[in-house]
One Martini backbone bead per residue (centre of mass of N, CA, C, O) as a GRO file, in nm:
protein
  390
    1UNK     BB    1   3.239   1.996   0.017
    2UNK     BB    2   2.947   1.889   0.010
    3UNK     BB    3   3.009   1.675  -0.195
    4UNK     BB    4   3.223   1.508  -0.032
    5UNK     BB    5   3.028   1.441   0.233
    6UNK     BB    6   2.768   1.306   0.052
    7UNK     BB    7   2.990   1.072  -0.069
    8UNK     BB    8   3.061   0.937   0.159
    9UNK     BB    9   2.776   0.894   0.287
   10UNK     BB   10   2.715   0.711   0.053
   11UNK     BB   11   2.912   0.524   0.103
   12UNK     BB   12   2.831   0.425   0.398
   13UNK     BB   13   2.577   0.294   0.304
   14UNK     BB   14   2.676   0.098   0.086
   15UNK     BB   15   2.891  -0.037   0.296
   16UNK     BB   16   2.626  -0.155   0.458
   17UNK     BB   17   2.466  -0.334   0.244
   18UNK     BB   18   2.745  -0.471   0.128
   19UNK     BB   19   2.760  -0.630   0.418
   20UNK     BB   20   2.484  -0.769   0.480
   21UNK     BB   21   2.504  -0.910   0.159
   22UNK     BB   22   2.757  -1.105   0.235
   23UNK     BB   23   2.682  -1.218   0.474
   24UNK     BB   24   2.360  -1.375   0.363
   25UNK     BB   25   2.419  -1.489   0.066
   26UNK     BB   26   2.428  -1.800   0.116
   27UNK     BB   27   2.141  -1.829   0.261
   28UNK     BB   28   1.957  -1.748  -0.001
   29UNK     BB   29   2.033  -1.947  -0.148
   30UNK     BB   30   1.968  -2.183   0.062
   31UNK     BB   31   1.669  -2.103   0.093
   32UNK     BB   32   1.578  -2.112  -0.231
   33UNK     BB   33   1.647  -2.360  -0.298
   34UNK     BB   34   1.450  -2.538  -0.068
   35UNK     BB   35   1.207  -2.379  -0.208
   36UNK     BB   36   1.226  -2.516  -0.499
   37UNK     BB   37   1.257  -2.778  -0.343
   38UNK     BB   38   0.899  -2.764  -0.249
   39UNK     BB   39   0.775  -2.696  -0.504
   40UNK     BB   40   0.851  -2.928  -0.723
   41UNK     BB   41   0.627  -3.085  -0.557
   42UNK     BB   42   0.429  -2.888  -0.494
   43UNK     BB   43   0.085  -2.873  -0.636
   44UNK     BB   44  -0.165  -2.584  -0.700
   45UNK     BB   45  -0.399  -2.816  -0.758
   46UNK     BB   46  -0.374  -2.927  -0.420
   47UNK     BB   47  -0.450  -2.654  -0.272
   48UNK     BB   48  -0.741  -2.594  -0.408
   49UNK     BB   49  -0.873  -2.871  -0.251
   50UNK     BB   50  -0.799  -2.792   0.084
   51UNK     BB   51  -0.971  -2.523   0.085
   52UNK     BB   52  -1.306  -2.527   0.209
   53UNK     BB   53  -1.231  -2.420   0.521
   54UNK     BB   54  -1.219  -2.274   0.835
   55UNK     BB   55  -1.103  -2.496   1.036
   56UNK     BB   56  -0.834  -2.625   1.147
   57UNK     BB   57  -0.711  -2.823   0.985
   58UNK     BB   58  -0.710  -2.638   0.720
   59UNK     BB   59  -0.526  -2.412   0.849
   60UNK     BB   60  -0.304  -2.590   0.860
   61UNK     BB   61  -0.271  -2.683   0.570
   62UNK     BB   62  -0.231  -2.388   0.488
   63UNK     BB   63   0.017  -2.330   0.641
   64UNK     BB   64   0.209  -2.557   0.488
   65UNK     BB   65   0.129  -2.414   0.187
   66UNK     BB   66   0.276  -2.152   0.283
   67UNK     BB   67   0.572  -2.289   0.350
   68UNK     BB   68   0.585  -2.458   0.036
   69UNK     BB   69   0.604  -2.156  -0.075
   70UNK     BB   70   0.602  -1.829  -0.167
   71UNK     BB   71   0.818  -1.533  -0.029
   72UNK     BB   72   0.646  -1.377  -0.172
   73UNK     BB   73   0.387  -1.133  -0.125
   74UNK     BB   74   0.268  -1.067  -0.431
   75UNK     BB   75   0.258  -1.396  -0.464
   76UNK     BB   76   0.041  -1.438  -0.249
   77UNK     BB   77  -0.178  -1.242  -0.300
   78UNK     BB   78  -0.223  -1.379  -0.571
   79UNK     BB   79  -0.301  -1.691  -0.493
   80UNK     BB   80  -0.533  -1.644  -0.307
   81UNK     BB   81  -0.683  -1.516  -0.520
   82UNK     BB   82  -0.720  -1.756  -0.657
   83UNK     BB   83  -0.863  -1.982  -0.458
   84UNK     BB   84  -1.097  -1.802  -0.410
   85UNK     BB   85  -1.183  -1.808  -0.719
   86UNK     BB   86  -1.189  -2.141  -0.666
   87UNK     BB   87  -1.277  -2.204  -0.431
   88UNK     BB   88  -1.209  -2.150  -0.099
   89UNK     BB   89  -1.138  -1.976   0.135
   90UNK     BB   90  -1.107  -1.687   0.269
   91UNK     BB   91  -0.942  -1.767   0.558
   92UNK     BB   92  -0.757  -2.002   0.437
   93UNK     BB   93  -0.632  -1.762   0.204
   94UNK     BB   94  -0.514  -1.582   0.460
   95UNK     BB   95  -0.351  -1.807   0.598
   96UNK     BB   96  -0.184  -1.857   0.384
   97UNK     BB   97  -0.024  -1.599   0.326
   98UNK     BB   98   0.108  -1.617   0.632
   99UNK     BB   99   0.308  -1.852   0.577
  100UNK     BB  100   0.424  -1.766   0.322
  101UNK     BB  101   0.589  -1.501   0.471
  102UNK     BB  102   0.624  -1.685   0.794
  103UNK     BB  103   0.731  -2.026   0.726
  104UNK     BB  104   0.985  -1.982   0.572
  105UNK     BB  105   1.291  -2.093   0.551
  106UNK     BB  106   1.455  -1.820   0.444
  107UNK     BB  107   1.355  -1.616   0.640
  108UNK     BB  108   1.488  -1.780   0.911
  109UNK     BB  109   1.765  -1.774   0.809
  110UNK     BB  110   1.762  -1.534   0.755
  111UNK     BB  111   1.727  -1.392   1.088
  112UNK     BB  112   1.987  -1.568   1.218
  113UNK     BB  113   2.207  -1.429   1.087
  114UNK     BB  114   2.132  -1.085   1.161
  115UNK     BB  115   1.960  -1.152   1.467
  116UNK     BB  116   1.922  -1.435   1.535
  117UNK     BB  117   1.737  -1.765   1.660
  118UNK     BB  118   1.532  -1.612   1.845
  119UNK     BB  119   1.363  -1.464   1.600
  120UNK     BB  120   1.322  -1.774   1.431
  121UNK     BB  121   1.159  -1.874   1.709
  122UNK     BB  122   0.934  -1.670   1.721
  123UNK     BB  123   0.844  -1.649   1.401
  124UNK     BB  124   0.731  -1.962   1.416
  125UNK     BB  125   0.576  -1.867   1.705
  126UNK     BB  126   0.373  -1.621   1.564
  127UNK     BB  127   0.237  -1.742   1.320
  128UNK     BB  128   0.030  -1.914   1.436
  129UNK     BB  129  -0.095  -1.713   1.597
  130UNK     BB  130  -0.240  -1.552   1.362
  131UNK     BB  131  -0.381  -1.728   1.249
  132UNK     BB  132  -0.593  -1.787   1.494
  133UNK     BB  133  -0.663  -1.464   1.532
  134UNK     BB  134  -0.780  -1.463   1.300
  135UNK     BB  135  -1.019  -1.592   1.286
  136UNK     BB  136  -1.140  -1.505   1.534
  137UNK     BB  137  -1.199  -1.226   1.385
  138UNK     BB  138  -1.379  -1.342   1.154
  139UNK     BB  139  -1.604  -1.477   1.300
  140UNK     BB  140  -1.684  -1.200   1.457
  141UNK     BB  141  -1.682  -0.992   1.177
  142UNK     BB  142  -1.702  -1.185   0.948
  143UNK     BB  143  -1.893  -1.184   0.674
  144UNK     BB  144  -2.062  -1.262   0.423
  145UNK     BB  145  -2.123  -1.054   0.238
  146UNK     BB  146  -1.863  -0.949   0.222
  147UNK     BB  147  -1.746  -1.205   0.067
  148UNK     BB  148  -1.940  -1.173  -0.162
  149UNK     BB  149  -1.836  -0.935  -0.254
  150UNK     BB  150  -1.510  -0.990  -0.286
  151UNK     BB  151  -1.597  -1.225  -0.503
  152UNK     BB  152  -1.684  -1.067  -0.705
  153UNK     BB  153  -1.435  -0.854  -0.759
  154UNK     BB  154  -1.198  -1.068  -0.773
  155UNK     BB  155  -1.418  -1.171  -1.062
  156UNK     BB  156  -1.286  -0.904  -1.248
  157UNK     BB  157  -0.968  -0.949  -1.260
  158UNK     BB  158  -0.793  -0.759  -1.172
  159UNK     BB  159  -0.473  -0.639  -1.134
  160UNK     BB  160  -0.158  -0.684  -0.953
  161UNK     BB  161   0.132  -0.891  -0.858
  162UNK     BB  162   0.273  -1.173  -1.007
  163UNK     BB  163   0.028  -1.350  -1.116
  164UNK     BB  164   0.210  -1.517  -1.339
  165UNK     BB  165   0.362  -1.642  -1.114
  166UNK     BB  166   0.138  -1.796  -0.964
  167UNK     BB  167   0.033  -1.955  -1.136
  168UNK     BB  168   0.270  -2.121  -1.172
  169UNK     BB  169   0.336  -2.477  -1.254
  170UNK     BB  170   0.628  -2.655  -1.141
  171UNK     BB  171   0.580  -2.913  -1.091
  172UNK     BB  172   0.639  -3.298  -1.068
  173UNK     BB  173   0.461  -3.552  -1.194
  174UNK     BB  174   0.598  -3.749  -1.118
  175UNK     BB  175   0.701  -4.060  -0.937
  176UNK     BB  176   0.807  -4.130  -0.633
  177UNK     BB  177   1.073  -4.038  -0.473
  178UNK     BB  178   1.199  -3.748  -0.428
  179UNK     BB  179   1.485  -3.783  -0.478
  180UNK     BB  180   1.421  -3.924  -0.785
  181UNK     BB  181   1.243  -3.646  -0.871
  182UNK     BB  182   1.508  -3.472  -0.814
  183UNK     BB  183   1.716  -3.685  -1.033
  184UNK     BB  184   1.553  -3.554  -1.267
  185UNK     BB  185   1.562  -3.364  -1.522
  186UNK     BB  186   1.262  -3.232  -1.451
  187UNK     BB  187   1.365  -3.150  -1.185
  188UNK     BB  188   1.597  -2.968  -1.246
  189UNK     BB  189   1.387  -2.761  -1.387
  190UNK     BB  190   1.223  -2.713  -1.214
  191UNK     BB  191   1.421  -2.612  -0.949
  192UNK     BB  192   1.537  -2.391  -1.137
  193UNK     BB  193   1.295  -2.220  -1.209
  194UNK     BB  194   1.213  -2.135  -0.892
  195UNK     BB  195   1.406  -2.025  -0.844
  196UNK     BB  196   1.469  -1.780  -1.030
  197UNK     BB  197   1.166  -1.701  -0.986
  198UNK     BB  198   1.247  -1.633  -0.651
  199UNK     BB  199   1.451  -1.383  -0.745
  200UNK     BB  200   1.247  -1.218  -0.941
  201UNK     BB  201   1.077  -1.133  -0.708
  202UNK     BB  202   1.234  -1.020  -0.477
  203UNK     BB  203   1.411  -0.888  -0.563
  204UNK     BB  204   1.372  -0.568  -0.523
  205UNK     BB  205   1.299  -0.578  -0.212
  206UNK     BB  206   1.612  -0.665  -0.094
  207UNK     BB  207   1.717  -0.416  -0.210
  208UNK     BB  208   1.567  -0.193  -0.078
  209UNK     BB  209   1.650  -0.289   0.197
  210UNK     BB  210   1.935  -0.263   0.202
  211UNK     BB  211   1.937   0.006   0.173
  212UNK     BB  212   1.778   0.132   0.355
  213UNK     BB  213   1.937   0.000   0.598
  214UNK     BB  214   2.210   0.125   0.549
  215UNK     BB  215   2.115   0.439   0.560
  216UNK     BB  216   2.018   0.429   0.880
  217UNK     BB  217   2.260   0.318   0.984
  218UNK     BB  218   2.481   0.576   0.853
  219UNK     BB  219   2.225   0.835   0.929
  220UNK     BB  220   2.112   0.717   1.204
  221UNK     BB  221   2.107   0.746   1.470
  222UNK     BB  222   2.033   0.539   1.782
  223UNK     BB  223   1.924   0.825   2.002
  224UNK     BB  224   1.664   0.844   1.795
  225UNK     BB  225   1.562   0.566   1.822
  226UNK     BB  226   1.565   0.583   2.153
  227UNK     BB  227   1.335   0.765   2.142
  228UNK     BB  228   1.102   0.643   1.961
  229UNK     BB  229   1.099   0.347   2.176
  230UNK     BB  230   1.171   0.401   2.466
  231UNK     BB  231   1.393   0.270   2.640
  232UNK     BB  232   1.356   0.440   2.920
  233UNK     BB  233   1.147   0.254   2.947
  234UNK     BB  234   1.014  -0.060   2.899
  235UNK     BB  235   0.696  -0.100   2.947
  236UNK     BB  236   0.606   0.064   2.745
  237UNK     BB  237   0.816  -0.075   2.490
  238UNK     BB  238   0.633  -0.360   2.504
  239UNK     BB  239   0.385  -0.223   2.353
  240UNK     BB  240   0.484   0.032   2.140
  241UNK     BB  241   0.662  -0.179   1.954
  242UNK     BB  242   0.376  -0.349   1.823
  243UNK     BB  243   0.231  -0.066   1.759
  244UNK     BB  244   0.493   0.062   1.558
  245UNK     BB  245   0.605  -0.155   1.378
  246UNK     BB  246   0.379  -0.159   1.133
  247UNK     BB  247   0.375   0.105   1.061
  248UNK     BB  248   0.671   0.124   0.920
  249UNK     BB  249   0.581  -0.103   0.725
  250UNK     BB  250   0.383   0.031   0.574
  251UNK     BB  251   0.582   0.312   0.487
  252UNK     BB  252   0.850   0.090   0.315
  253UNK     BB  253   0.747  -0.058   0.093
  254UNK     BB  254   0.864  -0.321   0.167
  255UNK     BB  255   0.909  -0.689   0.172
  256UNK     BB  256   0.960  -1.028   0.315
  257UNK     BB  257   1.295  -0.983   0.334
  258UNK     BB  258   1.382  -0.709   0.300
  259UNK     BB  259   1.274  -0.652   0.637
  260UNK     BB  260   1.556  -0.756   0.785
  261UNK     BB  261   1.757  -0.515   0.745
  262UNK     BB  262   1.571  -0.341   0.915
  263UNK     BB  263   1.512  -0.458   1.142
  264UNK     BB  264   1.804  -0.447   1.252
  265UNK     BB  265   1.794  -0.136   1.267
  266UNK     BB  266   1.603  -0.153   1.513
  267UNK     BB  267   1.691  -0.279   1.714
  268UNK     BB  268   1.945  -0.137   1.764
  269UNK     BB  269   1.753   0.113   1.818
  270UNK     BB  270   1.533  -0.024   2.082
  271UNK     BB  271   1.305  -0.211   1.986
  272UNK     BB  272   1.135  -0.434   2.046
  273UNK     BB  273   1.109  -0.780   2.012
  274UNK     BB  274   0.791  -0.758   1.918
  275UNK     BB  275   0.835  -0.511   1.717
  276UNK     BB  276   1.004  -0.697   1.508
  277UNK     BB  277   0.763  -0.895   1.474
  278UNK     BB  278   0.584  -0.695   1.352
  279UNK     BB  279   0.724  -0.600   1.141
  280UNK     BB  280   0.745  -0.886   1.013
  281UNK     BB  281   0.472  -0.937   0.956
  282UNK     BB  282   0.339  -0.643   0.775
  283UNK     BB  283   0.402  -0.747   0.477
  284UNK     BB  284   0.047  -0.785   0.427
  285UNK     BB  285   0.020  -0.404   0.462
  286UNK     BB  286   0.163  -0.245   0.231
  287UNK     BB  287   0.100  -0.056   0.063
  288UNK     BB  288   0.045  -0.209  -0.239
  289UNK     BB  289  -0.121  -0.422  -0.106
  290UNK     BB  290  -0.346  -0.252  -0.025
  291UNK     BB  291  -0.408  -0.181  -0.350
  292UNK     BB  292  -0.444  -0.433  -0.393
  293UNK     BB  293  -0.714  -0.554  -0.235
  294UNK     BB  294  -0.845  -0.355  -0.355
  295UNK     BB  295  -0.881  -0.437  -0.642
  296UNK     BB  296  -0.975  -0.742  -0.549
  297UNK     BB  297  -1.173  -0.664  -0.300
  298UNK     BB  298  -1.243  -0.387  -0.231
  299UNK     BB  299  -1.241  -0.162   0.008
  300UNK     BB  300  -1.409  -0.280   0.235
  301UNK     BB  301  -1.186  -0.511   0.267
  302UNK     BB  302  -0.927  -0.351   0.304
  303UNK     BB  303  -0.998  -0.231   0.570
  304UNK     BB  304  -1.035  -0.490   0.712
  305UNK     BB  305  -0.759  -0.588   0.684
  306UNK     BB  306  -0.583  -0.394   0.763
  307UNK     BB  307  -0.770  -0.424   1.090
  308UNK     BB  308  -0.682  -0.707   1.141
  309UNK     BB  309  -0.342  -0.744   1.085
  310UNK     BB  310  -0.278  -0.554   1.276
  311UNK     BB  311  -0.409  -0.667   1.514
  312UNK     BB  312  -0.256  -0.970   1.501
  313UNK     BB  313   0.033  -0.854   1.499
  314UNK     BB  314   0.028  -0.709   1.778
  315UNK     BB  315  -0.036  -0.919   1.944
  316UNK     BB  316   0.159  -1.121   1.857
  317UNK     BB  317   0.415  -0.990   1.951
  318UNK     BB  318   0.330  -0.977   2.273
  319UNK     BB  319   0.292  -1.256   2.324
  320UNK     BB  320   0.602  -1.349   2.227
  321UNK     BB  321   0.733  -1.129   2.445
  322UNK     BB  322   0.575  -1.278   2.689
  323UNK     BB  323   0.701  -1.595   2.619
  324UNK     BB  324   0.990  -1.499   2.644
  325UNK     BB  325   1.060  -1.374   2.860
  326UNK     BB  326   0.999  -1.616   3.059
  327UNK     BB  327   1.186  -1.826   2.918
  328UNK     BB  328   1.490  -1.616   2.851
  329UNK     BB  329   1.537  -1.543   2.514
  330UNK     BB  330   1.564  -1.248   2.495
  331UNK     BB  331   1.793  -1.056   2.406
  332UNK     BB  332   2.003  -0.824   2.566
  333UNK     BB  333   2.171  -0.818   2.340
  334UNK     BB  334   2.233  -0.537   2.006
  335UNK     BB  335   2.344  -0.776   1.759
  336UNK     BB  336   2.314  -0.724   1.518
  337UNK     BB  337   2.393  -0.747   1.193
  338UNK     BB  338   2.613  -0.435   1.078
  339UNK     BB  339   2.813  -0.412   0.839
  340UNK     BB  340   3.073  -0.312   0.664
  341UNK     BB  341   3.258  -0.405   0.400
  342UNK     BB  342   3.392  -0.705   0.370
  343UNK     BB  343   3.637  -0.913   0.295
  344UNK     BB  344   3.768  -1.223   0.383
  345UNK     BB  345   3.919  -1.536   0.508
  346UNK     BB  346   3.636  -1.766   0.562
  347UNK     BB  347   3.303  -1.909   0.589
  348UNK     BB  348   3.162  -1.700   0.422
  349UNK     BB  349   3.342  -1.690   0.182
  350UNK     BB  350   3.293  -1.977   0.096
  351UNK     BB  351   2.970  -2.016   0.093
  352UNK     BB  352   2.967  -1.816  -0.099
  353UNK     BB  353   3.098  -1.978  -0.317
  354UNK     BB  354   2.951  -2.251  -0.310
  355UNK     BB  355   2.646  -2.107  -0.400
  356UNK     BB  356   2.750  -1.932  -0.649
  357UNK     BB  357   2.775  -2.231  -0.815
  358UNK     BB  358   2.475  -2.345  -0.714
  359UNK     BB  359   2.383  -2.126  -0.878
  360UNK     BB  360   2.467  -2.078  -1.156
  361UNK     BB  361   2.365  -2.399  -1.213
  362UNK     BB  362   2.102  -2.311  -1.246
  363UNK     BB  363   2.087  -2.070  -1.431
  364UNK     BB  364   2.215  -2.264  -1.671
  365UNK     BB  365   1.928  -2.435  -1.663
  366UNK     BB  366   1.698  -2.219  -1.696
  367UNK     BB  367   1.872  -2.120  -2.011
  368UNK     BB  368   1.862  -2.402  -2.136
  369UNK     BB  369   1.562  -2.545  -2.041
  370UNK     BB  370   1.406  -2.368  -1.941
  371UNK     BB  371   1.219  -2.043  -1.949
  372UNK     BB  372   1.368  -1.765  -1.959
  373UNK     BB  373   1.253  -1.465  -2.047
  374UNK     BB  374   0.957  -1.531  -2.092
  375UNK     BB  375   0.910  -1.566  -1.825
  376UNK     BB  376   0.994  -1.354  -1.685
  377UNK     BB  377   0.743  -1.162  -1.856
  378UNK     BB  378   0.529  -1.330  -1.735
  379UNK     BB  379   0.499  -1.251  -1.395
  380UNK     BB  380   0.327  -0.958  -1.432
  381UNK     BB  381   0.080  -1.097  -1.595
  382UNK     BB  382  -0.164  -1.261  -1.641
  383UNK     BB  383  -0.291  -1.575  -1.522
  384UNK     BB  384  -0.115  -1.795  -1.714
  385UNK     BB  385  -0.052  -2.100  -1.715
  386UNK     BB  386   0.243  -2.275  -1.701
  387UNK     BB  387   0.433  -2.530  -1.844
  388UNK     BB  388   0.587  -2.815  -1.805
  389UNK     BB  389   0.913  -2.870  -1.829
  390UNK     BB  390   1.183  -3.063  -1.955
   0.00000   0.00000   0.00000
C-alpha cells in the first residue's frame, strides 16, 4: 500500500514537471533560436576589446554584450574569467556575467509565459539596477590588491565548468547585412552550432529545475510556503522575500532558466514580488558556482563576490518591488502556470509542433555540417578556441 502511495506521489510530481515542460517548450526553442542568431553575429574577440575599465559607458557595453551572450550561468562565469585574464576590467567582467544571465531573451520569454509579463519587465528593470549597485559596491570595497590577487589566481588556469563552450567563437566572419549573413551556409551552420550548444549547456539545469519544481508543487502544501514567507504580514514579507529568496537559490543548485519553474512555485506559495526577482537574480551564487569562483579567483574573492552579489540581488529585488508597487504593476493574483501534464489541440500544441520542427532542422544541420559529437565533448574541457565551421 505504501509503495502504491509513493508511486502515486511520484507520478504527480512528474506530471507537474511534464505539464510545465509542455507549456514552455515552444518558448524555449524560440528563445534559444534568437540567442543563437545573436551569438552568430557577435564575435567574442570583440567582447574582450570593449571592456577596458569600469566607466558607465563600458558597463553599458558589458551589459549589452552579456545580453547577446549565452544564458548558461556556468558558461558566462567561464567567459567572464577569460575576459578578465585577457585584460578586461574585473567590474566590467562581473557586469557581463549579470547581464548574460538576467537580460537574455530566452529568460524573458519563459518568465512571461510562466509568471506573467510583469515579471519579465521587472527582470529587465532589475538587472541594470544590479549592475549599477555592484559597480558602486566595487568602487567602495574592492581593493586593487584583491583584484591583483584574483588575477594571479585566474592565470593559474584551474578548471571550472563549460570552459570549452565559453571559449568557442562561432560567429560569422563574413561582412554584409544581418539577413544576408544569416542566409549564407556559414550563417545557417553557425546558428545551428550555437543553438545545439546552448541546449546542451542548459539541459542539466533546465531538467533539474523542472523536476524539483514538479516535486515541490506536488508534495509541499501552499500553507507551508505561506507561513515560511509570512504572507499574513505583508509589510514584513516585502523585506523578508528579497532577503530569503537568494538563500533558497544558493541551496537549490539550479541556475539559468532552470530556476524559473522554481520561482513559479515560490510565487504561488506566497513569496513577495521582489523575493521572486531576488531568487532569479541569485543564479550566479549557487553553491557549485561559488566553488568555481574559489577555483578561479581564490577564497578571498569568492567570499567578496558572495557578499556583494547577495547584497546587490537583495537590494535590487526590494527596489523593483517598491517601484512596481507604486506603478500598480505587481500582480494581485498568484496564478503562475504550474499544471499537470495534459495535451489538447490548442495554440500551445500548434506552436510546440512548429518549433520542434525548427529545432529538428537545426539539429540536423549541426550533425550534418556543424560540430557534431566532437564539439559537444569539448564543451566541458579546458578552453581551446574552436575554428569557425563552414
